[in-house]
Amino acid sequence: MTIVNTHYFNVPVRVFELTTPTYKAYYDYPVVNSTYPKSVIVYELTEAPAGVTFGSVEVTPAGAPFVSSIAAGGRLIILADTDSQSTTEKTYQVAITLTTPTGSVRIDPQIINSPIRR
């Protein structure tokens, strides 16, 4: 039996109110390069004004090997990368919408999935 370890990536997301009602989001890793067959990528809202939470997440193209969820309270997005069988590099676009008191802000990080055999 082969045991494959899961690798974890934590991506801090900070949101600032520039002027009412304009918000700007910053994240430390616009591209996550996962070279492990199994990965968990966590987008964590580490700094934000009151009332700002993660609203939605979508990974494209369709059929991407990710299971996603937004934790209760809207402060974490968890993406489980389940592409353990692939041997070719693939790039996925992540569309994350943050809900603000006056609307929404969108960020568009990427995930490069290039699993290697260990």
Coordinates of C-alpha atoms in Angstrom, one line a residue:
M1 CA 0.0 0.0 0.0
T2 CA 1.2 3.5 -0.9
I3 CA 0.5 6.3 1.4
V4 CA 0.3 9.8 -0.2
N5 CA 0.8 12.7 2.1
T6 CA -1.5 15.7 1.7
H7 CA 0.2 19.1 1.4
Y8 CA -1.4 22.3 2.8
F9 CA -1.2 25.8 1.4
N10 CA -2.5 28.8 3.4
V11 CA -3.2 31.9 1.4
P12 CA -3.8 35.0 3.5
V13 CA -6.4 37.4 2.1
R14 CA -6.6 41.0 3.3
V15 CA -9.3 43.5 2.5
F16 CA -9.2 47.2 3.0
E17 CA -11.8 49.9 2.5
L18 CA -10.2 52.5 0.3
T19 CA -13.1 55.0 0.3
T20 CA -16.7 54.3 1.1
P21 CA -18.0 52.1 -0.7
T22 CA -14.8 50.9 -2.4
Y23 CA -12.9 47.9 -1.2
K24 CA -9.6 46.3 -2.4
A25 CA -8.5 42.8 -1.7
Y26 CA -4.9 41.6 -1.5
Y27 CA -3.6 38.0 -1.4
D28 CA -0.1 36.8 -0.9
Y29 CA 0.0 34.1 -3.6
P30 CA -1.7 34.9 -6.9
V31 CA -0.5 31.5 -8.1
V32 CA -0.3 28.4 -6.1
N33 CA 1.8 25.7 -7.7
S34 CA 0.8 22.3 -6.3
T35 CA 3.4 19.6 -7.0
Y36 CA 1.7 17.1 -4.8
P37 CA -0.9 14.5 -5.8
K38 CA -3.1 15.6 -2.9
S39 CA -3.3 19.2 -1.7
V40 CA -5.6 21.4 0.4
I41 CA -5.5 25.1 -0.4
V42 CA -7.0 27.4 2.3
Y43 CA -7.8 31.0 1.4
E44 CA -8.0 32.7 4.8
L45 CA -9.6 36.1 5.4
T46 CA -7.0 37.4 7.8
E47 CA -7.8 41.2 7.8
A48 CA -11.0 42.8 6.7
P49 CA -13.5 45.5 7.8
A50 CA -16.6 44.4 9.6
G51 CA -19.2 42.7 7.3
V52 CA -16.7 41.4 4.8
T53 CA -16.8 37.7 4.2
F54 CA -16.2 35.1 1.4
G55 CA -19.4 34.8 -0.6
S56 CA -18.6 32.3 -3.3
V57 CA -15.8 30.3 -5.0
E58 CA -15.7 28.8 -8.5
V59 CA -12.9 26.8 -10.1
T60 CA -12.7 26.6 -13.9
P61 CA -12.6 24.9 -16.3
A62 CA -15.6 22.8 -15.6
G63 CA -14.8 19.4 -14.3
A64 CA -11.7 20.7 -12.3
P65 CA -10.6 18.1 -9.7
F66 CA -11.4 20.3 -6.7
V67 CA -13.9 20.0 -3.9
S68 CA -14.6 23.4 -2.4
S69 CA -16.4 24.8 0.6
I70 CA -16.7 28.0 2.5
A71 CA -16.4 27.6 6.3
A72 CA -19.2 28.8 8.6
G73 CA -18.7 32.5 9.2
G74 CA -17.3 33.1 5.7
R75 CA -13.6 33.6 6.8
L76 CA -12.1 30.5 5.1
I77 CA -12.4 28.8 1.7
I78 CA -11.1 25.3 1.6
L79 CA -10.2 23.7 -1.8
A80 CA -9.3 20.0 -1.8
D81 CA -7.2 19.2 -4.8
T82 CA -8.1 15.6 -5.7
D83 CA -6.1 15.3 -8.9
S84 CA -4.0 12.4 -7.7
Q85 CA -3.9 10.5 -11.0
S86 CA -2.7 13.3 -13.3
T87 CA 0.9 13.4 -14.6
T88 CA 0.5 16.5 -16.7
E89 CA 0.5 20.1 -15.6
K90 CA -2.9 21.9 -15.7
T91 CA -3.8 25.5 -14.8
Y92 CA -7.1 26.3 -13.1
Q93 CA -8.7 29.7 -12.5
V94 CA -10.3 30.4 -9.2
A95 CA -13.0 33.1 -9.0
I96 CA -13.5 34.2 -5.4
T97 CA -16.2 36.7 -4.5
L98 CA -16.0 38.6 -1.2
T99 CA -19.3 40.1 0.1
T100 CA -19.0 43.6 1.5
P101 CA -21.5 45.8 3.2
T102 CA -22.0 47.7 -0.1
G103 CA -21.5 45.1 -2.7
S104 CA -18.8 42.7 -3.7
V105 CA -15.1 42.4 -4.6
R106 CA -13.7 39.6 -6.8
I107 CA -10.2 38.1 -6.8
D108 CA -8.9 35.7 -9.4
P109 CA -6.0 33.6 -8.2
Q110 CA -4.7 30.6 -10.2
I111 CA -3.7 27.1 -9.2
I112 CA -1.1 25.2 -11.3
N113 CA -1.5 21.5 -10.7
S114 CA 1.6 19.6 -11.6
P115 CA 1.6 16.5 -9.4
I116 CA 4.7 14.5 -9.1
R117 CA 5.1 10.9 -8.1
R118 CA 6.8 10.4 -4.8

